[in-house]
Protein backbone atom coordinates (compact mmCIF):
# COMPACT_ATOMS: atom_id res chain seq x y z
CA UNK A 1 0.00 0.00 0.00
CA UNK A 2 1.70 3.15 -1.23
CA UNK A 3 0.10 5.60 1.12
CA UNK A 4 0.21 3.54 4.30
CA UNK A 5 2.42 4.82 7.12
CA UNK A 6 3.06 1.37 8.57
CA UNK A 7 3.81 -0.20 5.15
CA UNK A 8 6.42 2.55 4.76
CA UNK A 9 7.87 1.65 8.17
CA UNK A 10 8.07 -2.04 7.19
CA UNK A 11 9.81 -1.09 3.95
CA UNK A 12 12.26 1.17 5.80
CA UNK A 13 11.05 4.31 4.01
CA UNK A 14 10.15 5.79 7.40
CA UNK A 15 12.48 5.12 10.35
CA UNK A 16 11.38 3.14 13.37
CA UNK A 17 12.89 1.59 16.47
CA UNK A 18 12.57 -2.09 15.63
CA UNK A 19 12.26 -4.51 18.54
CA UNK A 20 11.33 -7.71 16.65
CA UNK A 21 10.91 -8.95 13.10
CA UNK A 22 10.22 -12.24 11.38
CA UNK A 23 8.74 -13.46 8.10
CA UNK A 24 5.22 -12.43 9.10
CA UNK A 25 5.39 -9.52 11.52
CA UNK A 26 7.30 -6.35 12.34
CA UNK A 27 7.36 -4.76 15.79
CA UNK A 28 8.62 -1.33 16.78
CA UNK A 29 8.42 1.20 19.61
CA UNK A 30 5.39 3.47 19.58
CA UNK A 31 6.46 7.06 18.87
CA UNK A 32 4.17 8.36 21.65
CA UNK A 33 4.37 5.73 24.40
CA UNK A 34 1.64 5.49 27.02
CA UNK A 35 3.64 3.17 29.27
CA UNK A 36 7.29 2.21 29.91
CA UNK A 37 6.85 -0.57 27.35
CA UNK A 38 4.71 0.35 24.32
CA UNK A 39 5.41 -1.67 21.20
CA UNK A 40 3.33 -1.88 18.03
CA UNK A 41 3.16 -5.32 16.42
CA UNK A 42 1.98 -5.32 12.82
CA UNK A 43 1.54 -7.89 10.05
CA UNK A 44 3.87 -7.32 7.11
CA UNK A 45 0.89 -7.87 4.85
CA UNK A 46 -1.29 -4.78 4.59
CA UNK A 47 -4.54 -5.53 6.41
CA UNK A 48 -6.51 -2.36 7.10
CA UNK A 49 -8.19 -3.32 10.36
CA UNK A 50 -9.57 -6.20 12.42
CA UNK A 51 -12.63 -6.00 10.16
CA UNK A 52 -10.48 -7.30 7.33
CA UNK A 53 -9.20 -10.48 9.00
CA UNK A 54 -10.33 -13.52 7.01
CA UNK A 55 -9.68 -17.26 6.82
CA UNK A 56 -7.15 -16.47 4.08
CA UNK A 57 -4.98 -14.03 6.07
CA UNK A 58 -5.55 -14.99 9.72
CA UNK A 59 -2.36 -17.03 10.13
CA UNK A 60 -0.54 -13.79 10.79
CA UNK A 61 -2.68 -13.13 13.86
CA UNK A 62 -1.19 -16.14 15.62
CA UNK A 63 2.24 -14.87 14.54
CA UNK A 64 1.47 -11.50 16.14
CA UNK A 65 0.72 -13.20 19.45
CA UNK A 66 3.80 -15.42 19.20
CA UNK A 67 5.84 -12.25 18.69
CA UNK A 68 4.09 -10.57 21.64
CA UNK A 69 5.15 -13.38 23.97
CA UNK A 70 8.76 -13.09 22.81
CA UNK A 71 8.80 -9.29 23.09
CA UNK A 72 7.18 -9.33 26.54
CA UNK A 73 9.80 -11.78 27.81
CA UNK A 74 12.64 -9.72 26.34
CA UNK A 75 11.21 -6.56 27.93
CA UNK A 76 10.91 -8.34 31.29
CA UNK A 77 7.17 -7.72 31.66
CA UNK A 78 5.90 -11.25 31.09
CA UNK A 79 5.69 -12.18 34.77
CA UNK A 80 3.99 -9.01 36.04
CA UNK A 81 1.57 -8.71 33.15
CA UNK A 82 0.79 -6.55 30.19
CA UNK A 83 -1.99 -5.73 27.75
CA UNK A 84 -2.40 -6.36 24.03
CA UNK A 85 -4.81 -3.87 22.46
CA UNK A 86 -6.26 -3.49 19.00
CA UNK A 87 -8.28 -0.41 18.14
CA UNK A 88 -10.68 -1.10 15.26
CA UNK A 89 -12.41 1.81 13.58
CA UNK A 90 -13.27 5.37 14.42
CA UNK A 91 -15.07 4.96 17.75
CA UNK A 92 -12.18 2.89 19.10
CA UNK A 93 -9.69 5.55 18.02
CA UNK A 94 -7.90 3.70 15.21
CA UNK A 95 -5.74 6.36 13.57
CA UNK A 96 -3.52 4.22 11.31
CA UNK A 97 -5.40 2.03 8.83
CA UNK A 98 -2.92 -0.86 8.95
CA UNK A 99 -3.83 -3.51 11.51
CA UNK A 100 -1.69 -3.12 14.62
CA UNK A 101 -1.61 -4.46 18.13
CA UNK A 102 -0.37 -2.32 21.00
CA UNK A 103 1.75 -4.26 23.52
CA UNK A 104 1.61 -2.13 26.66
CA UNK A 105 3.22 -2.82 30.01
CA UNK A 106 5.60 -1.80 32.73
CA UNK A 107 3.01 -0.08 34.91
CA UNK A 108 -0.40 -0.68 36.52
CA UNK A 109 -3.07 -0.72 33.82
CA UNK A 110 -6.60 0.30 34.73
CA UNK A 111 -9.72 -1.51 33.60
CA UNK A 112 -11.97 -0.81 31.81
CA UNK A 113 -9.91 1.16 29.30
CA UNK A 114 -11.17 4.65 28.45
P1 LIG B 1 -4.12 3.65 16.94
O1 LIG B 1 -4.60 4.90 17.59
O2 LIG B 1 -4.60 2.40 17.61
O3 LIG B 1 -4.40 3.65 15.45
O4 LIG B 1 -2.54 3.63 17.15
C1 LIG B 1 -1.64 4.22 16.29
C2 LIG B 1 -0.35 4.35 17.04
O5 LIG B 1 0.68 4.59 16.12
C3 LIG B 1 -0.33 5.49 18.05
O6 LIG B 1 -0.08 4.96 19.35
C4 LIG B 1 0.81 6.38 17.56
O7 LIG B 1 1.56 6.95 18.61
C5 LIG B 1 1.63 5.41 16.74
N1 LIG B 1 2.45 6.00 15.70
C6 LIG B 1 2.06 6.88 14.76
N2 LIG B 1 3.08 7.19 13.94
C7 LIG B 1 4.14 6.45 14.35
C8 LIG B 1 5.50 6.31 13.93
N3 LIG B 1 5.99 6.98 12.86
N4 LIG B 1 6.32 5.48 14.63
C9 LIG B 1 5.85 4.80 15.69
N5 LIG B 1 4.59 4.88 16.13
C10 LIG B 1 3.75 5.69 15.49
ZN1 LIG C 1 -0.08 -0.86 5.32
CSV table of C-alpha atoms and ligand atoms in Angstrom, one decimal:
chain,number,residue,atom,x,y,z
A,1,UNK,CA,0.0,0.0,0.0
A,2,UNK,CA,1.7,3.1,-1.2
A,3,UNK,CA,0.1,5.6,1.1
A,4,UNK,CA,0.2,3.5,4.3
A,5,UNK,CA,2.4,4.8,7.1
A,6,UNK,CA,3.1,1.4,8.6
A,7,UNK,CA,3.8,-0.2,5.2
A,8,UNK,CA,6.4,2.5,4.8
A,9,UNK,CA,7.9,1.7,8.2
A,10,UNK,CA,8.1,-2.0,7.2
A,11,UNK,CA,9.8,-1.1,4.0
A,12,UNK,CA,12.3,1.2,5.8
A,13,UNK,CA,11.1,4.3,4.0
A,14,UNK,CA,10.2,5.8,7.4
A,15,UNK,CA,12.5,5.1,10.3
A,16,UNK,CA,11.4,3.1,13.4
A,17,UNK,CA,12.9,1.6,16.5
A,18,UNK,CA,12.6,-2.1,15.6
A,19,UNK,CA,12.3,-4.5,18.5
A,20,UNK,CA,11.3,-7.7,16.6
A,21,UNK,CA,10.9,-8.9,13.1
A,22,UNK,CA,10.2,-12.2,11.4
A,23,UNK,CA,8.7,-13.5,8.1
A,24,UNK,CA,5.2,-12.4,9.1
A,25,UNK,CA,5.4,-9.5,11.5
A,26,UNK,CA,7.3,-6.4,12.3
A,27,UNK,CA,7.4,-4.8,15.8
A,28,UNK,CA,8.6,-1.3,16.8
A,29,UNK,CA,8.4,1.2,19.6
A,30,UNK,CA,5.4,3.5,19.6
A,31,UNK,CA,6.5,7.1,18.9
A,32,UNK,CA,4.2,8.4,21.6
A,33,UNK,CA,4.4,5.7,24.4
A,34,UNK,CA,1.6,5.5,27.0
A,35,UNK,CA,3.6,3.2,29.3
A,36,UNK,CA,7.3,2.2,29.9
A,37,UNK,CA,6.9,-0.6,27.4
A,38,UNK,CA,4.7,0.3,24.3
A,39,UNK,CA,5.4,-1.7,21.2
A,40,UNK,CA,3.3,-1.9,18.0
A,41,UNK,CA,3.2,-5.3,16.4
A,42,UNK,CA,2.0,-5.3,12.8
A,43,UNK,CA,1.5,-7.9,10.1
A,44,UNK,CA,3.9,-7.3,7.1
A,45,UNK,CA,0.9,-7.9,4.8
A,46,UNK,CA,-1.3,-4.8,4.6
A,47,UNK,CA,-4.5,-5.5,6.4
A,48,UNK,CA,-6.5,-2.4,7.1
A,49,UNK,CA,-8.2,-3.3,10.4
A,50,UNK,CA,-9.6,-6.2,12.4
A,51,UNK,CA,-12.6,-6.0,10.2
A,52,UNK,CA,-10.5,-7.3,7.3
A,53,UNK,CA,-9.2,-10.5,9.0
A,54,UNK,CA,-10.3,-13.5,7.0
A,55,UNK,CA,-9.7,-17.3,6.8
A,56,UNK,CA,-7.2,-16.5,4.1
A,57,UNK,CA,-5.0,-14.0,6.1
A,58,UNK,CA,-5.6,-15.0,9.7
A,59,UNK,CA,-2.4,-17.0,10.1
A,60,UNK,CA,-0.5,-13.8,10.8
A,61,UNK,CA,-2.7,-13.1,13.9
A,62,UNK,CA,-1.2,-16.1,15.6
A,63,UNK,CA,2.2,-14.9,14.5
A,64,UNK,CA,1.5,-11.5,16.1
A,65,UNK,CA,0.7,-13.2,19.4
A,66,UNK,CA,3.8,-15.4,19.2
A,67,UNK,CA,5.8,-12.2,18.7
A,68,UNK,CA,4.1,-10.6,21.6
A,69,UNK,CA,5.2,-13.4,24.0
A,70,UNK,CA,8.8,-13.1,22.8
A,71,UNK,CA,8.8,-9.3,23.1
A,72,UNK,CA,7.2,-9.3,26.5
A,73,UNK,CA,9.8,-11.8,27.8
A,74,UNK,CA,12.6,-9.7,26.3
A,75,UNK,CA,11.2,-6.6,27.9
A,76,UNK,CA,10.9,-8.3,31.3
A,77,UNK,CA,7.2,-7.7,31.7
A,78,UNK,CA,5.9,-11.2,31.1
A,79,UNK,CA,5.7,-12.2,34.8
A,80,UNK,CA,4.0,-9.0,36.0
A,81,UNK,CA,1.6,-8.7,33.2
A,82,UNK,CA,0.8,-6.5,30.2
A,83,UNK,CA,-2.0,-5.7,27.8
A,84,UNK,CA,-2.4,-6.4,24.0
A,85,UNK,CA,-4.8,-3.9,22.5
A,86,UNK,CA,-6.3,-3.5,19.0
A,87,UNK,CA,-8.3,-0.4,18.1
A,88,UNK,CA,-10.7,-1.1,15.3
A,89,UNK,CA,-12.4,1.8,13.6
A,90,UNK,CA,-13.3,5.4,14.4
A,91,UNK,CA,-15.1,5.0,17.7
A,92,UNK,CA,-12.2,2.9,19.1
A,93,UNK,CA,-9.7,5.5,18.0
A,94,UNK,CA,-7.9,3.7,15.2
A,95,UNK,CA,-5.7,6.4,13.6
A,96,UNK,CA,-3.5,4.2,11.3
A,97,UNK,CA,-5.4,2.0,8.8
A,98,UNK,CA,-2.9,-0.9,8.9
A,99,UNK,CA,-3.8,-3.5,11.5
A,100,UNK,CA,-1.7,-3.1,14.6
A,101,UNK,CA,-1.6,-4.5,18.1
A,102,UNK,CA,-0.4,-2.3,21.0
A,103,UNK,CA,1.7,-4.3,23.5
A,104,UNK,CA,1.6,-2.1,26.7
A,105,UNK,CA,3.2,-2.8,30.0
A,106,UNK,CA,5.6,-1.8,32.7
A,107,UNK,CA,3.0,-0.1,34.9
A,108,UNK,CA,-0.4,-0.7,36.5
A,109,UNK,CA,-3.1,-0.7,33.8
A,110,UNK,CA,-6.6,0.3,34.7
A,111,UNK,CA,-9.7,-1.5,33.6
A,112,UNK,CA,-12.0,-0.8,31.8
A,113,UNK,CA,-9.9,1.2,29.3
A,114,UNK,CA,-11.2,4.6,28.5
B,1,LIG,P1,-4.1,3.6,16.9
B,1,LIG,O1,-4.6,4.9,17.6
B,1,LIG,O2,-4.6,2.4,17.6
B,1,LIG,O3,-4.4,3.6,15.5
B,1,LIG,O4,-2.5,3.6,17.1
B,1,LIG,C1,-1.6,4.2,16.3
B,1,LIG,C2,-0.4,4.3,17.0
B,1,LIG,O5,0.7,4.6,16.1
B,1,LIG,C3,-0.3,5.5,18.1
B,1,LIG,O6,-0.1,5.0,19.3
B,1,LIG,C4,0.8,6.4,17.6
B,1,LIG,O7,1.6,6.9,18.6
B,1,LIG,C5,1.6,5.4,16.7
B,1,LIG,N1,2.4,6.0,15.7
B,1,LIG,C6,2.1,6.9,14.8
B,1,LIG,N2,3.1,7.2,13.9
B,1,LIG,C7,4.1,6.4,14.4
B,1,LIG,C8,5.5,6.3,13.9
B,1,LIG,N3,6.0,7.0,12.9
B,1,LIG,N4,6.3,5.5,14.6
B,1,LIG,C9,5.9,4.8,15.7
B,1,LIG,N5,4.6,4.9,16.1
B,1,LIG,C10,3.7,5.7,15.5
B,2,LIG,ZN1,-0.1,-0.9,5.3
